[in-house]
Amino acid sequence: MIKYAGLYRELGDVGDQSTSAPSLRNAAREAGEWDEGRVLAYLDAGHEIFTAMGAERDVIAGDVWITGAGSLITDGTWVWTIELAYYVGRHHVELLPEFLDHVRAQNYVSPEVPHDRALAIFEEHFGANARAAAAADADTEQDVFVWHRPAFTYASAQNLIDRLADSGLSVAHPLTDNVFGFRDTAQGARQPLVGGTGTLLSALAEGGYRTVEFQCWMGYDVSFSVTVRRPDDATQELAFRIADDPGPDREEALAALRRTLDPDPENSGPARSRGSRHG
């Protein structure tokens, strides 16, 4: 049976998150554990079993957006949200003594989590039908703009961002100027995109990232996901997913994407829309 390391009601659906769960605000301290740095390294090194796009504000200070908030991490025994490390590092929130004993017994080294164990934890957390629901969801047709183009340079990546902006779309949230997303290295390490459009430009143009995912915004509260893959050194594939948006906003997003991508003089052909499996 899995255990939950961050039982705070502000951290989303982790364990019994009833209103009786303690608050992060009350758990904040002036100083952390004597080995807080090594505990933080352990939290950061866990295996991600669920990825959430977007970000949430620091609920204590309110001055920082935490990218990927709600994503779930495990070491095969315990589960925590990705933002728990942030709150431990900045606000020294208290962790369960049993979890701290476990981390120290592991000599602060997070173990490898086999694929079968990760799936079992996913099902235990989300329910016995979680994988079946995901498979059924994957069979749902979605409108996705898929665009194959020459590999980005800094200039051409900036050109894409400018063209999106001209069509009413922004790669950074209009209120914060922050980019929300992730990048995967060639070695398979998953890193959050932290910062503004310059961070995204670097991720798109540098050859070391095989996948880049980010949110594209239309106004303050309507967004859709963009996935950029690098099938080879000379080519990049962009997939714009818009099916989750409500009707009128979805049609407006479709029109904006058509203005942006069809046609593009740098592209070998126009973007095309198709149904896509997801999940």
PDB file of C-alpha atoms in Angstrom:
ATOM      1  CA  MET A   1       0.000   0.000   0.000  1.00  0.00           C
ATOM      2  CA  ILE A   2       1.422   3.387  -0.967  1.00  0.00           C
ATOM      3  CA  LYS A   3       2.039   6.129   1.560  1.00  0.00           C
ATOM      4  CA  TYR A   4       1.729   9.885   1.052  1.00  0.00           C
ATOM      5  CA  ALA A   5       4.571  12.186   2.070  1.00  0.00           C
ATOM      6  CA  GLY A   6       2.789  15.524   1.700  1.00  0.00           C
ATOM      7  CA  LEU A   7      -0.580  15.418   3.417  1.00  0.00           C
ATOM      8  CA  TYR A   8      -1.431  19.105   3.065  1.00  0.00           C
ATOM      9  CA  ARG A   9      -4.805  20.181   1.827  1.00  0.00           C
ATOM     10  CA  GLU A  10      -3.357  22.737  -0.612  1.00  0.00           C
ATOM     11  CA  LEU A  11      -1.390  20.077  -2.509  1.00  0.00           C
ATOM     12  CA  GLY A  12      -4.294  18.605  -4.427  1.00  0.00           C
ATOM     13  CA  ASP A  13      -5.447  15.017  -4.681  1.00  0.00           C
ATOM     14  CA  VAL A  14      -2.788  13.279  -2.596  1.00  0.00           C
ATOM     15  CA  GLY A  15      -4.129  10.851  -0.055  1.00  0.00           C
ATOM     16  CA  ASP A  16      -6.966  11.943   2.207  1.00  0.00           C
ATOM     17  CA  GLN A  17      -7.140  15.615   1.283  1.00  0.00           C
ATOM     18  CA  SER A  18     -10.200  16.475   3.353  1.00  0.00           C
ATOM     19  CA  THR A  19     -10.616  19.837   5.024  1.00  0.00           C
ATOM     20  CA  SER A  20      -9.200  18.256   8.195  1.00  0.00           C
ATOM     21  CA  ALA A  21      -5.769  17.827   6.569  1.00  0.00           C
ATOM     22  CA  PRO A  22      -3.159  20.279   7.876  1.00  0.00           C
ATOM     23  CA  SER A  23      -2.396  23.489   6.021  1.00  0.00           C
ATOM     24  CA  LEU A  24       0.943  24.335   4.434  1.00  0.00           C
ATOM     25  CA  ARG A  25       0.797  27.771   6.028  1.00  0.00           C
ATOM     26  CA  ASN A  26       0.787  26.226   9.494  1.00  0.00           C
ATOM     27  CA  ALA A  27       3.575  23.815   8.547  1.00  0.00           C
ATOM     28  CA  ALA A  28       6.021  26.529   7.416  1.00  0.00           C
ATOM     29  CA  ARG A  29       9.043  26.968   9.716  1.00  0.00           C
ATOM     30  CA  GLU A  30      11.967  29.328  10.100  1.00  0.00           C
ATOM     31  CA  ALA A  31      14.476  26.524   9.524  1.00  0.00           C
ATOM     32  CA  GLY A  32      14.377  23.008   8.129  1.00  0.00           C
ATOM     33  CA  GLU A  33      15.807  19.656   9.123  1.00  0.00           C
ATOM     34  CA  TRP A  34      19.557  19.353   9.701  1.00  0.00           C
ATOM     35  CA  ASP A  35      19.802  17.354   6.467  1.00  0.00           C
ATOM     36  CA  GLU A  36      17.218  19.311   4.475  1.00  0.00           C
ATOM     37  CA  GLY A  37      19.454  19.634   1.406  1.00  0.00           C
ATOM     38  CA  ARG A  38      19.852  15.876   1.098  1.00  0.00           C
ATOM     39  CA  VAL A  39      16.119  15.305   1.674  1.00  0.00           C
ATOM     40  CA  LEU A  40      15.389  17.823  -1.107  1.00  0.00           C
ATOM     41  CA  ALA A  41      17.683  15.927  -3.460  1.00  0.00           C
ATOM     42  CA  TYR A  42      15.731  12.757  -2.645  1.00  0.00           C
ATOM     43  CA  LEU A  43      12.391  14.435  -3.377  1.00  0.00           C
ATOM     44  CA  ASP A  44      13.714  15.753  -6.697  1.00  0.00           C
ATOM     45  CA  ALA A  45      15.089  12.361  -7.751  1.00  0.00           C
ATOM     46  CA  GLY A  46      11.809  10.430  -7.509  1.00  0.00           C
ATOM     47  CA  HIS A  47       9.997   8.794 -10.428  1.00  0.00           C
ATOM     48  CA  GLU A  48       7.213  10.846 -12.038  1.00  0.00           C
ATOM     49  CA  ILE A  49       4.044   8.787 -12.569  1.00  0.00           C
ATOM     50  CA  PHE A  50       1.627  11.585 -13.481  1.00  0.00           C
ATOM     51  CA  THR A  51       2.380  14.871 -15.217  1.00  0.00           C
ATOM     52  CA  ALA A  52       0.252  17.992 -14.842  1.00  0.00           C
ATOM     53  CA  MET A  53       0.678  20.897 -17.248  1.00  0.00           C
ATOM     54  CA  GLY A  54       0.384  24.434 -15.991  1.00  0.00           C
ATOM     55  CA  ALA A  55       1.361  26.006 -12.689  1.00  0.00           C
ATOM     56  CA  GLU A  56       0.031  27.141  -9.318  1.00  0.00           C
ATOM     57  CA  ARG A  57       0.992  30.075  -7.129  1.00  0.00           C
ATOM     58  CA  ASP A  58       2.958  29.622  -3.943  1.00  0.00           C
ATOM     59  CA  VAL A  59       0.062  29.433  -1.460  1.00  0.00           C
ATOM     60  CA  ILE A  60       2.185  30.845   1.385  1.00  0.00           C
ATOM     61  CA  ALA A  61       3.973  33.810  -0.211  1.00  0.00           C
ATOM     62  CA  GLY A  62       1.886  34.182  -3.371  1.00  0.00           C
ATOM     63  CA  ASP A  63       4.798  35.586  -5.362  1.00  0.00           C
ATOM     64  CA  VAL A  64       5.996  32.540  -7.356  1.00  0.00           C
ATOM     65  CA  TRP A  65       4.368  30.248  -9.901  1.00  0.00           C
ATOM     66  CA  ILE A  66       5.301  26.581  -9.398  1.00  0.00           C
ATOM     67  CA  THR A  67       5.547  24.817 -12.752  1.00  0.00           C
ATOM     68  CA  GLY A  68       3.978  21.358 -13.028  1.00  0.00           C
ATOM     69  CA  ALA A  69       2.120  21.625  -9.715  1.00  0.00           C
ATOM     70  CA  GLY A  70      -0.034  18.540  -9.183  1.00  0.00           C
ATOM     71  CA  SER A  71       2.364  16.133 -10.903  1.00  0.00           C
ATOM     72  CA  LEU A  72       2.921  12.998  -8.823  1.00  0.00           C
ATOM     73  CA  ILE A  73       6.308  11.569  -7.802  1.00  0.00           C
ATOM     74  CA  THR A  74       7.122   8.232  -6.162  1.00  0.00           C
ATOM     75  CA  ASP A  75      10.070   6.254  -4.876  1.00  0.00           C
ATOM     76  CA  GLY A  76       8.119   2.996  -5.101  1.00  0.00           C
ATOM     77  CA  THR A  77       6.833   3.250  -1.528  1.00  0.00           C
ATOM     78  CA  TRP A  78       5.883   6.877  -0.921  1.00  0.00           C
ATOM     79  CA  VAL A  79       4.058   9.340  -3.195  1.00  0.00           C
ATOM     80  CA  TRP A  80       4.246  13.148  -3.177  1.00  0.00           C
ATOM     81  CA  THR A  81       3.412  16.061  -5.460  1.00  0.00           C
ATOM     82  CA  ILE A  82       6.215  17.695  -7.398  1.00  0.00           C
ATOM     83  CA  GLU A  83       5.735  21.008  -5.580  1.00  0.00           C
ATOM     84  CA  LEU A  84       6.439  19.469  -2.167  1.00  0.00           C
ATOM     85  CA  ALA A  85      10.176  19.939  -2.736  1.00  0.00           C
ATOM     86  CA  TYR A  86       9.603  23.627  -3.453  1.00  0.00           C
ATOM     87  CA  TYR A  87       7.759  24.154  -0.166  1.00  0.00           C
ATOM     88  CA  VAL A  88      10.357  22.212   1.802  1.00  0.00           C
ATOM     89  CA  GLY A  89      13.190  24.188   0.196  1.00  0.00           C
ATOM     90  CA  ARG A  90      11.688  27.663   0.519  1.00  0.00           C
ATOM     91  CA  HIS A  91       9.388  27.434   3.538  1.00  0.00           C
ATOM     92  CA  HIS A  92      10.918  24.423   5.347  1.00  0.00           C
ATOM     93  CA  VAL A  93       7.504  22.771   5.699  1.00  0.00           C
ATOM     94  CA  GLU A  94       7.466  19.842   8.053  1.00  0.00           C
ATOM     95  CA  LEU A  95       7.616  16.310   6.648  1.00  0.00           C
ATOM     96  CA  LEU A  96       6.284  13.177   8.312  1.00  0.00           C
ATOM     97  CA  PRO A  97       8.856  11.631  10.689  1.00  0.00           C
ATOM     98  CA  GLU A  98       8.170   8.219   9.152  1.00  0.00           C
ATOM     99  CA  PHE A  99       9.014   9.552   5.690  1.00  0.00           C
ATOM    100  CA  LEU A 100      12.202  11.214   6.945  1.00  0.00           C
ATOM    101  CA  ASP A 101      13.248   7.942   8.606  1.00  0.00           C
ATOM    102  CA  HIS A 102      12.638   6.166   5.296  1.00  0.00           C
ATOM    103  CA  VAL A 103      14.725   8.675   3.318  1.00  0.00           C
ATOM    104  CA  ARG A 104      17.610   8.443   5.762  1.00  0.00           C
ATOM    105  CA  ALA A 105      17.453   4.642   5.741  1.00  0.00           C
ATOM    106  CA  GLN A 106      17.846   4.831   1.941  1.00  0.00           C
ATOM    107  CA  ASN A 107      21.002   6.926   2.484  1.00  0.00           C
ATOM    108  CA  TYR A 108      19.199   9.695   0.551  1.00  0.00           C
ATOM    109  CA  VAL A 109      19.343   7.689  -2.700  1.00  0.00           C
ATOM    110  CA  SER A 110      15.972   7.301  -4.436  1.00  0.00           C
ATOM    111  CA  PRO A 111      15.680   3.753  -5.806  1.00  0.00           C
ATOM    112  CA  GLU A 112      14.808   2.866  -9.374  1.00  0.00           C
ATOM    113  CA  VAL A 113      11.063   2.241  -9.754  1.00  0.00           C
ATOM    114  CA  PRO A 114      10.253  -0.649 -12.125  1.00  0.00           C
ATOM    115  CA  HIS A 115       7.612   0.043 -14.759  1.00  0.00           C
ATOM    116  CA  ASP A 116       5.172  -2.494 -13.298  1.00  0.00           C
ATOM    117  CA  ARG A 117       5.490  -0.943  -9.845  1.00  0.00           C
ATOM    118  CA  ALA A 118       4.921   2.550 -11.241  1.00  0.00           C
ATOM    119  CA  LEU A 119       1.744   1.341 -12.988  1.00  0.00           C
ATOM    120  CA  ALA A 120       0.529  -0.345  -9.800  1.00  0.00           C
ATOM    121  CA  ILE A 121       1.021   2.878  -7.822  1.00  0.00           C
ATOM    122  CA  PHE A 122      -0.769   4.846 -10.550  1.00  0.00           C
ATOM    123  CA  GLU A 123      -3.754   2.476 -10.344  1.00  0.00           C
ATOM    124  CA  GLU A 124      -3.810   2.479  -6.558  1.00  0.00           C
ATOM    125  CA  HIS A 125      -3.886   6.267  -6.498  1.00  0.00           C
ATOM    126  CA  PHE A 126      -6.338   6.893  -9.344  1.00  0.00           C
ATOM    127  CA  GLY A 127      -8.458   3.736  -9.004  1.00  0.00           C
ATOM    128  CA  ALA A 128      -8.611   0.251 -10.432  1.00  0.00           C
ATOM    129  CA  ASN A 129     -10.071   1.428 -13.742  1.00  0.00           C
ATOM    130  CA  ALA A 130      -7.527   4.190 -14.291  1.00  0.00           C
ATOM    131  CA  ARG A 131      -5.577   2.421 -17.036  1.00  0.00           C
ATOM    132  CA  ALA A 132      -8.770   1.289 -18.793  1.00  0.00           C
ATOM    133  CA  ALA A 133     -10.101   4.843 -18.691  1.00  0.00           C
ATOM    134  CA  ALA A 134      -6.823   6.132 -20.095  1.00  0.00           C
ATOM    135  CA  ALA A 135      -6.983   3.575 -22.907  1.00  0.00           C
ATOM    136  CA  ALA A 136     -10.563   4.548 -23.736  1.00  0.00           C
ATOM    137  CA  ASP A 137      -9.587   8.201 -23.673  1.00  0.00           C
ATOM    138  CA  ALA A 138      -6.733   7.446 -26.067  1.00  0.00           C
ATOM    139  CA  ASP A 139      -9.273   6.154 -28.594  1.00  0.00           C
ATOM    140  CA  THR A 140     -11.078   9.503 -28.640  1.00  0.00           C
ATOM    141  CA  GLU A 141     -10.444  11.482 -31.807  1.00  0.00           C
ATOM    142  CA  GLN A 142      -8.928  14.891 -31.138  1.00  0.00           C
ATOM    143  CA  ASP A 143      -8.279  17.835 -33.388  1.00  0.00           C
ATOM    144  CA  VAL A 144      -4.527  18.232 -33.543  1.00  0.00           C
ATOM    145  CA  PHE A 145      -2.538  20.478 -35.832  1.00  0.00           C
ATOM    146  CA  VAL A 146       0.611  18.580 -36.805  1.00  0.00           C
ATOM    147  CA  TRP A 147       3.411  20.542 -38.404  1.00  0.00           C
ATOM    148  CA  HIS A 148       6.703  19.102 -39.666  1.00  0.00           C
ATOM    149  CA  ARG A 149       9.358  21.690 -40.279  1.00  0.00           C
ATOM    150  CA  PRO A 150      13.151  22.123 -40.434  1.00  0.00           C
ATOM    151  CA  ALA A 151      14.854  22.093 -37.056  1.00  0.00           C
ATOM    152  CA  PHE A 152      14.537  25.411 -35.259  1.00  0.00           C
ATOM    153  CA  THR A 153      17.228  28.016 -35.012  1.00  0.00           C
ATOM    154  CA  TYR A 154      16.914  30.822 -32.472  1.00  0.00           C
ATOM    155  CA  ALA A 155      15.718  33.112 -35.259  1.00  0.00           C
ATOM    156  CA  SER A 156      13.084  30.734 -36.613  1.00  0.00           C
ATOM    157  CA  ALA A 157      11.866  29.860 -33.105  1.00  0.00           C
ATOM    158  CA  GLN A 158      11.466  33.586 -32.418  1.00  0.00           C
ATOM    159  CA  ASN A 159       9.620  33.901 -35.730  1.00  0.00           C
ATOM    160  CA  LEU A 160       7.133  31.231 -34.622  1.00  0.00           C
ATOM    161  CA  ILE A 161       6.544  32.992 -31.303  1.00  0.00           C
ATOM    162  CA  ASP A 162       6.038  36.301 -33.132  1.00  0.00           C
ATOM    163  CA  ARG A 163       3.594  34.731 -35.618  1.00  0.00           C
ATOM    164  CA  LEU A 164       1.592  33.195 -32.763  1.00  0.00           C
ATOM    165  CA  ALA A 165       1.480  36.590 -31.046  1.00  0.00           C
ATOM    166  CA  ASP A 166       0.273  38.255 -34.247  1.00  0.00           C
ATOM    167  CA  SER A 167      -2.581  35.718 -34.311  1.00  0.00           C
ATOM    168  CA  GLY A 168      -3.584  36.424 -30.701  1.00  0.00           C
ATOM    169  CA  LEU A 169      -1.746  33.489 -29.104  1.00  0.00           C
ATOM    170  CA  SER A 170       0.993  33.685 -26.472  1.00  0.00           C
ATOM    171  CA  VAL A 171       3.530  31.086 -25.343  1.00  0.00           C
ATOM    172  CA  ALA A 172       3.775  32.880 -21.966  1.00  0.00           C
ATOM    173  CA  HIS A 173       0.889  33.501 -19.608  1.00  0.00           C
ATOM    174  CA  PRO A 174      -0.333  37.098 -20.138  1.00  0.00           C
ATOM    175  CA  LEU A 175      -0.390  37.838 -16.395  1.00  0.00           C
ATOM    176  CA  THR A 176       2.988  36.391 -15.402  1.00  0.00           C
ATOM    177  CA  ASP A 177       5.056  36.282 -18.617  1.00  0.00           C
ATOM    178  CA  ASN A 178       6.049  32.754 -17.535  1.00  0.00           C
ATOM    179  CA  VAL A 179       6.224  29.723 -19.794  1.00  0.00           C
ATOM    180  CA  PHE A 180       4.608  26.562 -18.392  1.00  0.00           C
ATOM    181  CA  GLY A 181       5.932  23.242 -19.652  1.00  0.00           C
ATOM    182  CA  PHE A 182       8.678  20.637 -19.721  1.00  0.00           C
ATOM    183  CA  ARG A 183      11.619  19.485 -21.811  1.00  0.00           C
ATOM    184  CA  ASP A 184      13.078  15.985 -22.106  1.00  0.00           C
ATOM    185  CA  THR A 185      16.800  15.537 -22.653  1.00  0.00           C
ATOM    186  CA  ALA A 186      18.302  12.919 -24.940  1.00  0.00           C
ATOM    187  CA  GLN A 187      19.053  10.894 -21.788  1.00  0.00           C
ATOM    188  CA  GLY A 188      15.362  10.897 -20.805  1.00  0.00           C
ATOM    189  CA  ALA A 189      15.586  13.397 -17.945  1.00  0.00           C
ATOM    190  CA  ARG A 190      12.465  15.540 -17.589  1.00  0.00           C
ATOM    191  CA  GLN A 191      13.093  19.184 -16.739  1.00  0.00           C
ATOM    192  CA  PRO A 192      10.554  21.962 -16.100  1.00  0.00           C
ATOM    193  CA  LEU A 193      10.629  25.038 -18.310  1.00  0.00           C
ATOM    194  CA  VAL A 194      11.225  27.839 -15.832  1.00  0.00           C
ATOM    195  CA  GLY A 195      11.246  31.464 -16.929  1.00  0.00           C
ATOM    196  CA  GLY A 196       9.972  33.453 -19.879  1.00  0.00           C
ATOM    197  CA  THR A 197      10.070  33.093 -23.635  1.00  0.00           C
ATOM    198  CA  GLY A 198      13.873  33.019 -23.664  1.00  0.00           C
ATOM    199  CA  THR A 199      13.759  29.661 -21.861  1.00  0.00           C
ATOM    200  CA  LEU A 200      11.421  28.276 -24.509  1.00  0.00           C
ATOM    201  CA  LEU A 201      13.554  29.683 -27.332  1.00  0.00           C
ATOM    202  CA  SER A 202      16.607  27.885 -25.970  1.00  0.00           C
ATOM    203  CA  ALA A 203      14.732  24.607 -25.561  1.00  0.00           C
ATOM    204  CA  LEU A 204      13.392  24.733 -29.129  1.00  0.00           C
ATOM    205  CA  ALA A 205      16.664  25.723 -30.780  1.00  0.00           C
ATOM    206  CA  GLU A 206      19.150  23.606 -28.840  1.00  0.00           C
ATOM    207  CA  GLY A 207      19.629  20.089 -30.151  1.00  0.00           C
ATOM    208  CA  GLY A 208      19.898  18.454 -26.726  1.00  0.00           C
ATOM    209  CA  TYR A 209      16.152  18.289 -26.051  1.00  0.00           C
ATOM    210  CA  ARG A 210      14.210  15.546 -27.802  1.00  0.00           C
ATOM    211  CA  THR A 211      10.767  16.739 -26.626  1.00  0.00           C
ATOM    212  CA  VAL A 212       9.485  20.127 -25.490  1.00  0.00           C
ATOM    213  CA  GLU A 213       5.961  20.625 -24.136  1.00  0.00           C
ATOM    214  CA  PHE A 214       4.392  23.973 -23.319  1.00  0.00           C
ATOM    215  CA  GLN A 215       1.062  25.736 -22.980  1.00  0.00           C
ATOM    216  CA  CYS A 216      -0.119  28.231 -25.590  1.00  0.00           C
ATOM    217  CA  TRP A 217      -2.496  30.893 -24.264  1.00  0.00           C
ATOM    218  CA  MET A 218      -5.434  32.700 -25.814  1.00  0.00           C
ATOM    219  CA  GLY A 219      -6.340  35.352 -23.264  1.00  0.00           C
ATOM    220  CA  TYR A 220      -5.869  34.775 -19.548  1.00  0.00           C
ATOM    221  CA  ASP A 221      -7.650  31.473 -18.981  1.00  0.00           C
ATOM    222  CA  VAL A 222      -7.872  29.542 -22.258  1.00  0.00           C
ATOM    223  CA  SER A 223      -4.901  27.403 -23.221  1.00  0.00           C
ATOM    224  CA  PHE A 224      -3.967  24.356 -25.252  1.00  0.00           C
ATOM    225  CA  SER A 225      -0.888  22.174 -25.220  1.00  0.00           C
ATOM    226  CA  VAL A 226       1.923  22.153 -27.759  1.00  0.00           C
ATOM    227  CA  THR A 227       4.341  19.239 -28.079  1.00  0.00           C
ATOM    228  CA  VAL A 228       7.547  19.649 -30.097  1.00  0.00           C
ATOM    229  CA  ARG A 229       9.434  16.455 -30.931  1.00  0.00           C
ATOM    230  CA  ARG A 230      12.725  16.021 -32.718  1.00  0.00           C
ATOM    231  CA  PRO A 231      12.453  12.809 -34.823  1.00  0.00           C
ATOM    232  CA  ASP A 232      15.912  13.494 -36.291  1.00  0.00           C
ATOM    233  CA  ASP A 233      18.589  16.192 -36.230  1.00  0.00           C
ATOM    234  CA  ALA A 234      17.124  18.042 -39.217  1.00  0.00           C
ATOM    235  CA  THR A 235      13.392  17.937 -38.428  1.00  0.00           C
ATOM    236  CA  GLN A 236      11.000  18.948 -35.688  1.00  0.00           C
ATOM    237  CA  GLU A 237       7.336  17.990 -35.356  1.00  0.00           C
ATOM    238  CA  LEU A 238       4.860  20.301 -33.636  1.00  0.00           C
ATOM    239  CA  ALA A 239       1.507  19.014 -32.391  1.00  0.00           C
ATOM    240  CA  PHE A 240      -1.066  21.607 -31.265  1.00  0.00           C
ATOM    241  CA  ARG A 241      -3.900  19.965 -29.252  1.00  0.00           C
ATOM    242  CA  ILE A 242      -7.069  21.998 -28.980  1.00  0.00           C
ATOM    243  CA  ALA A 243      -9.834  19.445 -28.363  1.00  0.00           C
ATOM    244  CA  ASP A 244     -10.184  20.187 -24.632  1.00  0.00           C
ATOM    245  CA  ASP A 245     -11.195  23.801 -25.203  1.00  0.00           C
ATOM    246  CA  PRO A 246     -14.912  24.740 -25.092  1.00  0.00           C
ATOM    247  CA  GLY A 247     -16.743  25.250 -28.391  1.00  0.00           C
ATOM    248  CA  PRO A 248     -16.442  29.001 -29.165  1.00  0.00           C
ATOM    249  CA  ASP A 249     -12.911  29.228 -27.755  1.00  0.00           C
ATOM    250  CA  ARG A 250     -11.929  26.117 -29.675  1.00  0.00           C
ATOM    251  CA  GLU A 251     -13.084  27.570 -32.966  1.00  0.00           C
ATOM    252  CA  GLU A 252     -11.252  30.810 -32.249  1.00  0.00           C
ATOM    253  CA  ALA A 253      -8.080  28.866 -31.425  1.00  0.00           C
ATOM    254  CA  LEU A 254      -8.434  26.889 -34.664  1.00  0.00           C
ATOM    255  CA  ALA A 255      -8.687  30.092 -36.664  1.00  0.00           C
ATOM    256  CA  ALA A 256      -5.656  31.567 -34.899  1.00  0.00           C
ATOM    257  CA  LEU A 257      -3.588  28.465 -35.619  1.00  0.00           C
ATOM    258  CA  ARG A 258      -4.574  28.500 -39.273  1.00  0.00           C
ATOM    259  CA  ARG A 259      -3.452  32.131 -39.505  1.00  0.00           C
ATOM    260  CA  THR A 260      -0.155  31.214 -37.879  1.00  0.00           C
ATOM    261  CA  LEU A 261       0.789  27.982 -39.589  1.00  0.00           C
ATOM    262  CA  ASP A 262      -0.904  27.814 -42.969  1.00  0.00           C
ATOM    263  CA  PRO A 263       1.103  28.598 -44.965  1.00  0.00           C
ATOM    264  CA  ASP A 264       4.593  29.244 -43.594  1.00  0.00           C
ATOM    265  CA  PRO A 265       7.384  30.063 -46.045  1.00  0.00           C
ATOM    266  CA  GLU A 266       9.920  28.112 -43.970  1.00  0.00           C
ATOM    267  CA  ASN A 267       7.769  25.005 -43.930  1.00  0.00           C
ATOM    268  CA  SER A 268       7.767  22.369 -46.656  1.00  0.00           C
ATOM    269  CA  GLY A 269       3.967  22.368 -46.617  1.00  0.00           C
ATOM    270  CA  PRO A 270       0.990  23.681 -44.653  1.00  0.00           C
ATOM    271  CA  ALA A 271       0.014  22.407 -41.260  1.00  0.00           C
ATOM    272  CA  ARG A 272      -2.633  19.725 -41.291  1.00  0.00           C
ATOM    273  CA  SER A 273      -5.358  18.852 -38.829  1.00  0.00           C
ATOM    274  CA  ARG A 274      -6.018  15.273 -37.879  1.00  0.00           C
ATOM    275  CA  GLY A 275      -7.389  13.060 -35.131  1.00  0.00           C
ATOM    276  CA  SER A 276      -4.733  11.947 -32.686  1.00  0.00           C
ATOM    277  CA  ARG A 277      -4.385   9.454 -29.872  1.00  0.00           C
ATOM    278  CA  HIS A 278      -3.283  10.938 -26.607  1.00  0.00           C
ATOM    279  CA  GLY A 279      -2.387   9.889 -23.142  1.00  0.00           C
TER     280      GLY A 279
END
